[in-house]
Amino acid sequence: MEHILIVIDMQNDFISGALGTPEAQAIVPYVEQLVTEWDGPIIFTKDTHDAQYLDTQEGQQLPVVHCMKGTDGWQIPTVLVEAAHQNSYAQKNENDYVQMIAIEKPCFGSLDLVRQLQDMHAQNPIGDITIVGLCTDICVVSNALLVKAGLPEVPLIIDAAGCAGVTPEKHKAALETMRSCQCHVIND
């Protein structure tokens, strides 16, 4: 059984750019170590916007241009990309495309992520899924609940030490929401 790691939106704009926070910056070393040492497939998601972002519902509610496709702010930090390439599981399975997959998502949650996981589960049962990333109270909780709905019998672990919210209070509230929905919250 596979143990999947999902790294949600660990992108420059959410760490030190347009929407960066000290809390987001603080989790990078933890996520880097987790990615380096993970013994299983790793999937990254990337918040992805285009020139019409400010015309979208999200853009009207959050009028801060961020994660524009192709910009530095859209990129996953080099330390995390290098960690993924140094991962021993990825090196042992270098022909396995899933290892380095990055799913682009134009909104908070990704149905493509759920479909990818369902396909993986059909081919080789998933033992559990661990989620880390940004922001706990927006994209992490959105994707966690979608994954839980799409694979309800696969244990879903939220590693709080690898997550940060818009504020510490919203981070804690999102962890409680996920805990209420039968996600296993660890390291909080």
Coordinates of N, CA and C in Angstrom, one line a residue:
M1 N 0.8 -1.2 0.0 CA 0.0 0.0 0.0 C 0.9 1.2 0.0
E2 N 0.5 2.2 -0.8 CA 1.2 3.4 -0.9 C 0.8 4.4 0.2
H3 N 1.8 5.2 0.6 CA 1.6 6.3 1.5 C 1.9 7.6 0.7
I4 N 0.8 8.4 0.5 CA 0.9 9.6 -0.4 C 1.1 10.8 0.4
L5 N 2.0 11.7 -0.1 CA 2.2 13.0 0.5 C 1.6 14.0 -0.5
I6 N 0.7 14.9 0.0 CA 0.2 16.0 -0.9 C 0.7 17.3 -0.3
V7 N 1.4 18.1 -1.1 CA 2.0 19.4 -0.7 C 1.1 20.4 -1.4
I8 N 0.3 21.1 -0.6 CA -0.6 22.1 -1.1 C 0.0 23.5 -1.2
D9 N 0.1 24.0 -2.4 CA 0.3 25.4 -2.7 C 1.5 26.0 -2.0
M10 N 2.6 25.2 -1.8 CA 3.8 25.7 -1.2 C 4.6 26.5 -2.4
Q11 N 4.1 27.7 -2.6 CA 4.6 28.6 -3.7 C 5.1 29.9 -3.1
N12 N 6.0 30.5 -3.9 CA 6.7 31.7 -3.4 C 5.7 32.8 -3.0
D13 N 4.6 33.0 -3.7 CA 3.7 34.1 -3.3 C 3.1 33.8 -2.0
F14 N 2.9 32.6 -1.6 CA 2.2 32.3 -0.3 C 3.3 32.2 0.8
I15 N 4.5 32.1 0.5 CA 5.6 32.0 1.5 C 6.2 33.4 1.8
S16 N 6.7 34.0 0.8 CA 7.4 35.3 1.0 C 7.0 36.4 0.0
G17 N 6.0 36.1 -0.8 CA 5.6 37.1 -1.8 C 4.3 37.8 -1.4
A18 N 3.4 38.0 -2.4 CA 2.3 38.8 -2.3 C 1.4 38.5 -1.1
L19 N 1.3 37.2 -0.7 CA 0.4 36.8 0.4 C 1.2 36.0 1.4
G20 N 2.5 36.2 1.4 CA 3.4 35.5 2.4 C 3.2 35.9 3.8
T21 N 3.5 35.0 4.7 CA 3.4 35.3 6.2 C 4.6 34.7 6.9
P22 N 4.9 35.2 8.1 CA 6.0 34.6 8.8 C 5.7 33.2 9.2
E23 N 4.5 32.8 9.4 CA 4.1 31.4 9.7 C 4.4 30.5 8.5
A24 N 4.1 31.0 7.3 CA 4.4 30.2 6.1 C 5.9 30.0 5.9
Q25 N 6.6 31.1 6.1 CA 8.1 31.0 6.0 C 8.6 30.0 7.0
A26 N 8.0 29.9 8.2 CA 8.5 29.1 9.3 C 8.4 27.6 9.0
I27 N 7.4 27.2 8.2 CA 7.1 25.8 8.0 C 8.0 25.2 6.8
V28 N 8.6 26.1 6.0 CA 9.4 25.6 4.9 C 10.4 24.5 5.3
P29 N 11.3 24.7 6.3 CA 12.2 23.7 6.6 C 11.6 22.3 7.0
Y30 N 10.5 22.4 7.7 CA 9.8 21.2 8.1 C 9.3 20.4 6.8
V31 N 8.6 21.2 5.9 CA 8.1 20.6 4.7 C 9.3 20.0 3.9
E32 N 10.4 20.8 3.8 CA 11.5 20.3 3.0 C 12.0 19.0 3.6
Q33 N 12.1 18.8 4.9 CA 12.6 17.6 5.5 C 11.6 16.5 5.2
L34 N 10.3 16.8 5.3 CA 9.3 15.8 5.1 C 9.4 15.3 3.6
V35 N 9.5 16.2 2.7 CA 9.6 15.8 1.3 C 10.9 15.0 1.0
T36 N 12.0 15.4 1.6 CA 13.2 14.6 1.4 C 13.1 13.2 1.9
E37 N 12.5 13.0 3.0 CA 12.4 11.7 3.7 C 11.2 10.9 3.4
W38 N 10.2 11.4 2.6 CA 9.0 10.7 2.4 C 9.2 9.4 1.7
D39 N 8.6 8.3 2.1 CA 8.7 7.0 1.5 C 7.4 6.7 0.7
G40 N 7.2 7.4 -0.4 CA 6.0 7.2 -1.2 C 5.9 8.3 -2.2
P41 N 4.9 8.2 -3.0 CA 4.6 9.3 -4.0 C 4.3 10.6 -3.4
I42 N 4.7 11.7 -4.0 CA 4.5 13.0 -3.6 C 3.8 13.8 -4.7
I43 N 2.7 14.5 -4.3 CA 2.0 15.3 -5.3 C 2.0 16.7 -4.8
F44 N 2.4 17.7 -5.6 CA 2.3 19.1 -5.3 C 1.1 19.7 -6.0
T45 N 0.4 20.6 -5.4 CA -0.6 21.4 -6.1 C 0.0 22.8 -6.2
K46 N -0.5 23.5 -7.3 CA 0.0 24.9 -7.5 C -1.3 25.8 -7.8
D47 N -1.5 26.7 -7.0 CA -2.5 27.7 -7.2 C -2.1 28.4 -8.5
T48 N -3.0 28.5 -9.5 CA -2.6 29.0 -10.8 C -3.6 30.0 -11.3
H49 N -3.2 31.2 -11.5 CA -4.1 32.3 -12.0 C -3.5 32.9 -13.3
D50 N -4.4 33.6 -14.0 CA -4.0 34.3 -15.3 C -4.4 35.7 -15.2
A51 N -4.3 36.4 -16.3 CA -4.5 37.8 -16.4 C -5.9 38.2 -16.0
Q52 N -6.9 37.3 -16.1 CA -8.3 37.6 -15.7 C -8.6 37.4 -14.2
Y53 N -7.6 37.1 -13.4 CA -7.8 36.8 -12.0 C -8.7 37.8 -11.3
L54 N -8.4 39.1 -11.5 CA -9.2 40.1 -10.8 C -10.6 40.2 -11.2
D55 N -11.0 39.6 -12.3 CA -12.4 39.5 -12.8 C -13.1 38.3 -12.2
T56 N -12.4 37.4 -11.6 CA -13.0 36.2 -11.0 C -13.7 36.5 -9.7
Q57 N -14.5 35.6 -9.2 CA -15.1 35.8 -7.9 C -14.0 35.8 -6.8
E58 N -13.0 34.9 -6.9 CA -11.9 35.0 -6.0 C -11.2 36.3 -6.0
G59 N -10.9 36.8 -7.2 CA -10.2 38.0 -7.4 C -11.0 39.2 -6.9
Q60 N -12.3 39.2 -6.9 CA -13.1 40.2 -6.4 C -13.1 40.2 -4.9
Q61 N -13.0 39.0 -4.3 CA -13.0 38.8 -2.8 C -11.6 39.0 -2.2
L62 N -10.6 38.7 -3.0 CA -9.2 38.8 -2.6 C -8.5 39.5 -3.7
P63 N -8.6 40.8 -3.8 CA -8.0 41.6 -4.9 C -6.5 41.8 -4.8
V64 N -5.7 40.7 -4.6 CA -4.3 40.7 -4.5 C -3.8 39.7 -5.6
V65 N -3.2 40.3 -6.6 CA -2.6 39.4 -7.7 C -1.6 38.5 -7.1
H66 N -1.7 37.2 -7.4 CA -0.8 36.2 -6.8 C -0.8 35.0 -7.7
C67 N 0.3 34.2 -7.7 CA 0.4 32.9 -8.3 C 0.0 33.0 -9.8
M68 N 0.5 34.0 -10.5 CA 0.2 34.2 -11.9 C 1.1 33.2 -12.6
K69 N 0.5 32.4 -13.4 CA 1.3 31.3 -14.1 C 2.5 31.8 -14.8
G70 N 3.6 31.2 -14.5 CA 4.9 31.5 -15.2 C 5.7 32.5 -14.4
T71 N 5.2 33.1 -13.4 CA 5.9 34.1 -12.6 C 6.7 33.4 -11.5
D72 N 7.7 34.2 -10.9 CA 8.4 33.6 -9.8 C 7.5 33.3 -8.6
G73 N 6.5 34.1 -8.4 CA 5.5 33.9 -7.3 C 4.8 32.6 -7.4
W74 N 4.6 32.1 -8.7 CA 3.8 30.9 -9.0 C 4.7 29.6 -8.7
Q75 N 6.0 29.8 -8.7 CA 6.9 28.7 -8.6 C 6.9 28.1 -7.2
I76 N 7.2 26.8 -7.1 CA 7.5 26.1 -5.8 C 9.0 26.5 -5.5
P77 N 9.2 26.8 -4.2 CA 10.6 27.2 -3.9 C 11.6 26.1 -4.3
T78 N 12.8 26.6 -4.7 CA 13.9 25.7 -5.1 C 14.2 24.6 -4.1
V79 N 14.2 25.0 -2.8 CA 14.6 24.0 -1.8 C 13.6 22.9 -1.8
L80 N 12.3 23.1 -2.1 CA 11.3 22.0 -2.1 C 11.5 21.2 -3.4
V81 N 11.7 21.8 -4.5 CA 12.0 21.1 -5.7 C 13.2 20.2 -5.6
E82 N 14.3 20.7 -5.0 CA 15.5 19.9 -4.8 C 15.2 18.8 -3.9
A83 N 14.4 19.1 -2.8 CA 14.1 18.0 -1.8 C 13.4 16.9 -2.5
A84 N 12.4 17.2 -3.4 CA 11.7 16.2 -4.1 C 12.6 15.3 -5.0
H85 N 13.6 16.0 -5.7 CA 14.5 15.3 -6.5 C 15.5 14.4 -5.7
Q86 N 15.8 14.8 -4.5 CA 16.7 14.1 -3.7 C 16.0 12.9 -2.9
N87 N 14.7 12.9 -2.9 CA 13.9 11.9 -2.2 C 14.3 10.5 -2.7
S88 N 14.7 9.6 -1.8 CA 15.1 8.3 -2.1 C 14.1 7.5 -2.8
Y89 N 12.8 7.6 -2.4 CA 11.7 6.9 -3.1 C 11.6 7.3 -4.5
A90 N 11.7 8.6 -4.8 CA 11.6 9.1 -6.2 C 12.8 8.6 -7.0
Q91 N 14.0 8.5 -6.4 CA 15.1 8.0 -7.1 C 15.0 6.5 -7.4
K92 N 14.4 5.7 -6.5 CA 14.2 4.3 -6.7 C 13.2 4.1 -7.8
N93 N 12.3 5.0 -8.0 CA 11.1 4.9 -8.9 C 11.2 6.0 -9.9
E94 N 12.4 6.2 -10.5 CA 12.5 7.4 -11.4 C 11.7 7.4 -12.6
N95 N 11.1 6.2 -13.0 CA 10.3 6.2 -14.2 C 8.8 6.4 -13.8
D96 N 8.5 6.6 -12.5 CA 7.1 6.8 -12.1 C 6.8 8.3 -12.1
Y97 N 6.0 8.6 -13.1 CA 5.7 10.0 -13.4 C 5.0 10.7 -12.2
V98 N 4.2 9.9 -11.4 CA 3.5 10.4 -10.3 C 4.4 11.1 -9.3
Q99 N 5.6 10.7 -9.2 CA 6.5 11.2 -8.2 C 6.6 12.7 -8.2
M100 N 6.7 13.3 -9.4 CA 7.0 14.7 -9.5 C 5.8 15.5 -10.0
I101 N 4.6 14.9 -9.9 CA 3.4 15.6 -10.5 C 3.1 16.9 -9.7
A102 N 2.8 17.9 -10.4 CA 2.3 19.2 -9.9 C 1.0 19.5 -10.6
I103 N -0.1 19.5 -9.8 CA -1.4 19.7 -10.3 C -1.7 21.2 -10.2
E104 N -1.9 21.8 -11.3 CA -2.3 23.3 -11.3 C -3.8 23.4 -11.1
K105 N -4.2 24.3 -10.2 CA -5.6 24.5 -9.8 C -6.0 25.9 -9.9
P106 N -7.0 26.3 -10.5 CA -7.4 27.7 -10.6 C -8.3 28.2 -9.5
C107 N -8.6 27.3 -8.5 CA -9.4 27.7 -7.4 C -8.9 26.9 -6.2
F108 N -9.6 27.1 -5.0 CA -9.1 26.5 -3.8 C -8.9 25.0 -3.8
G109 N -10.0 24.3 -4.2 CA -9.9 22.8 -4.2 C -9.7 22.3 -5.6
S110 N -9.2 21.1 -5.7 CA -8.9 20.5 -7.0 C -9.6 19.2 -7.2
L111 N -10.5 19.1 -8.1 CA -11.1 17.9 -8.5 C -10.1 17.0 -9.3
D112 N -9.2 17.6 -10.0 CA -8.1 16.9 -10.7 C -7.3 16.1 -9.7
L113 N -7.0 16.7 -8.5 CA -6.3 16.0 -7.5 C -7.0 14.8 -7.0
V114 N -8.3 14.9 -6.8 CA -9.1 13.8 -6.3 C -9.1 12.7 -7.4
R115 N -9.3 13.1 -8.7 CA -9.3 12.1 -9.7 C -7.9 11.3 -9.8
Q116 N -6.9 12.1 -9.7 CA -5.5 11.5 -9.7 C -5.4 10.5 -8.6
L117 N -5.8 10.8 -7.4 CA -5.7 9.9 -6.3 C -6.6 8.7 -6.4
Q118 N -7.8 8.9 -7.0 CA -8.7 7.8 -7.2 C -8.1 6.8 -8.3
D119 N -7.5 7.4 -9.3 CA -6.8 6.5 -10.3 C -5.6 5.8 -9.7
M120 N -4.8 6.4 -8.8 CA -3.7 5.8 -8.2 C -4.2 4.7 -7.3
H121 N -5.3 4.9 -6.5 CA -5.9 3.9 -5.6 C -6.4 2.7 -6.4
A122 N -7.0 2.9 -7.5 CA -7.5 1.8 -8.3 C -6.3 0.9 -8.8
Q123 N -5.2 1.5 -9.1 CA -4.0 0.8 -9.6 C -3.3 0.1 -8.4
N124 N -3.1 0.8 -7.3 CA -2.4 0.3 -6.2 C -3.0 0.9 -4.9
P125 N -3.7 0.1 -4.1 CA -4.4 0.7 -3.0 C -3.5 1.7 -2.1
I126 N -4.1 2.8 -1.8 CA -3.5 3.8 -1.0 C -3.7 3.4 0.5
G127 N -2.6 3.4 1.3 CA -2.7 3.1 2.7 C -3.2 4.3 3.5
D128 N -2.6 5.4 3.2 CA -3.0 6.7 3.8 C -2.5 7.9 3.0
I129 N -3.0 9.0 3.2 CA -2.7 10.3 2.6 C -2.4 11.3 3.6
T130 N -1.2 11.9 3.5 CA -0.8 13.0 4.4 C -0.8 14.3 3.6
I131 N -1.4 15.4 4.2 CA -1.4 16.7 3.6 C -0.7 17.7 4.4
V132 N 0.1 18.5 3.7 CA 0.8 19.7 4.3 C 0.6 20.8 3.4
G133 N 0.9 22.1 3.8 CA 0.9 23.2 2.9 C 0.2 24.4 3.3
L134 N -0.2 25.2 2.4 CA -0.8 26.6 2.6 C -2.0 26.8 1.8
C135 N -2.9 27.5 2.3 CA -3.1 28.0 3.6 C -4.1 27.1 4.3
T136 N -3.8 26.7 5.5 CA -4.6 25.7 6.2 C -6.1 26.0 6.1
D137 N -6.5 27.3 6.2 CA -7.9 27.7 6.3 C -8.5 28.0 4.9
I138 N -7.8 27.8 3.9 CA -8.4 28.0 2.5 C -8.1 26.7 1.7
C139 N -6.9 26.6 1.1 CA -6.7 25.5 0.2 C -6.5 24.2 0.8
V140 N -5.8 24.2 2.0 CA -5.6 22.9 2.7 C -6.9 22.3 3.0
V141 N -7.8 23.0 3.7 CA -9.1 22.5 4.2 C -10.0 22.1 2.9
S142 N -9.9 22.9 1.9 CA -10.8 22.7 0.7 C -10.3 21.3 0.1
N143 N -9.0 21.1 -0.1 CA -8.6 19.9 -0.7 C -8.7 18.7 0.2
A144 N -8.5 18.9 1.5 CA -8.7 17.8 2.4 C -10.1 17.2 2.4
L145 N -11.1 18.1 2.4 CA -12.5 17.7 2.4 C -12.9 17.1 1.0
L146 N -12.3 17.6 -0.1 CA -12.6 16.9 -1.4 C -12.0 15.5 -1.4
V147 N -10.7 15.4 -0.9 CA -10.1 14.1 -0.9 C -10.8 13.1 0.0
K148 N -11.3 13.6 1.1 CA -12.1 12.7 2.1 C -13.3 12.3 1.4
A149 N -14.0 13.2 0.6 CA -15.2 12.8 0.0 C -14.9 11.8 -1.2
G150 N -13.8 12.0 -1.9 CA -13.5 11.1 -3.0 C -12.9 9.8 -2.6
L151 N -12.3 9.7 -1.5 CA -11.7 8.4 -1.0 C -12.0 8.3 0.5
P152 N -13.3 8.1 0.9 CA -13.7 8.2 2.3 C -13.1 7.1 3.2
E153 N -12.7 6.0 2.6 CA -12.1 4.9 3.5 C -10.6 5.0 3.6
V154 N -10.0 5.9 2.9 CA -8.5 6.0 3.0 C -8.2 7.0 4.1
P155 N -7.5 6.6 5.2 CA -7.1 7.5 6.2 C -6.4 8.8 5.7
L156 N -6.9 9.9 6.2 CA -6.4 11.2 5.7 C -5.8 11.9 6.9
I157 N -4.5 12.2 6.8 CA -3.7 12.8 7.9 C -3.4 14.2 7.5
I158 N -3.6 15.1 8.4 CA -3.2 16.5 8.3 C -2.1 16.8 9.2
D159 N -0.9 17.0 8.7 CA 0.3 17.3 9.5 C 0.4 18.8 9.8
A160 N -0.2 19.2 11.0 CA -0.3 20.6 11.3 C 1.1 21.3 11.3
A161 N 2.1 20.6 11.7 CA 3.4 21.2 11.7 C 3.9 21.7 10.3
G162 N 3.3 21.1 9.3 CA 3.7 21.5 7.9 C 2.6 22.3 7.2
C163 N 1.8 23.0 8.0 CA 0.7 23.8 7.5 C 0.8 25.2 8.2
A164 N 0.3 26.2 7.5 CA 0.1 27.5 8.1 C -1.1 28.2 7.5
G165 N -1.8 28.9 8.3 CA -3.0 29.6 7.9 C -2.8 31.1 7.6
V166 N -3.8 31.7 7.2 CA -3.7 33.2 6.9 C -3.4 33.9 8.2
T167 N -4.0 33.4 9.3 CA -3.6 33.8 10.7 C -3.5 32.5 11.6
P168 N -2.8 32.6 12.7 CA -2.7 31.4 13.6 C -4.1 31.0 14.1
E169 N -5.0 32.0 14.3 CA -6.4 31.6 14.7 C -7.2 30.8 13.6
K170 N -7.0 31.3 12.4 CA -7.7 30.6 11.3 C -7.1 29.2 11.0
H171 N -5.8 29.1 11.2 CA -5.1 27.8 11.1 C -5.8 26.8 12.1
K172 N -5.9 27.2 13.4 CA -6.4 26.4 14.4 C -7.9 26.0 14.1
A173 N -8.7 27.0 13.6 CA -10.1 26.7 13.3 C -10.2 25.7 12.2
A174 N -9.4 25.8 11.2 CA -9.4 24.9 10.0 C -9.0 23.5 10.5
L175 N -8.0 23.4 11.4 CA -7.6 22.1 11.9 C -8.8 21.4 12.6
E176 N -9.6 22.2 13.4 CA -10.7 21.7 14.1 C -11.8 21.2 13.1
T177 N -12.0 22.0 12.0 CA -13.0 21.6 11.0 C -12.6 20.3 10.4
M178 N -11.3 20.1 10.0 CA -10.9 18.9 9.4 C -11.0 17.7 10.4
R179 N -10.6 18.0 11.7 CA -10.8 17.0 12.7 C -12.2 16.5 12.8
S180 N -13.1 17.5 12.8 CA -14.6 17.1 12.8 C -15.0 16.3 11.7
C181 N -14.3 16.4 10.6 CA -14.7 15.6 9.3 C -13.8 14.3 9.2
Q182 N -13.3 13.8 10.4 CA -12.6 12.6 10.5 C -11.3 12.5 9.8
C183 N -10.6 13.7 9.7 CA -9.2 13.7 9.3 C -8.4 13.6 10.6
H184 N -7.3 12.9 10.5 CA -6.4 12.7 11.6 C -5.4 13.9 11.7
V185 N -5.6 14.8 12.6 CA -4.7 15.9 12.7 C -3.5 15.6 13.7
I186 N -2.3 15.7 13.2 CA -1.1 15.4 14.0 C -0.2 16.6 14.1
N187 N 0.6 16.6 15.1 CA 1.6 17.6 15.3 C 1.1 19.0 15.5
D188 N -0.1 19.1 16.1 CA -0.6 20.5 16.3 C -0.4 21.0 17.7

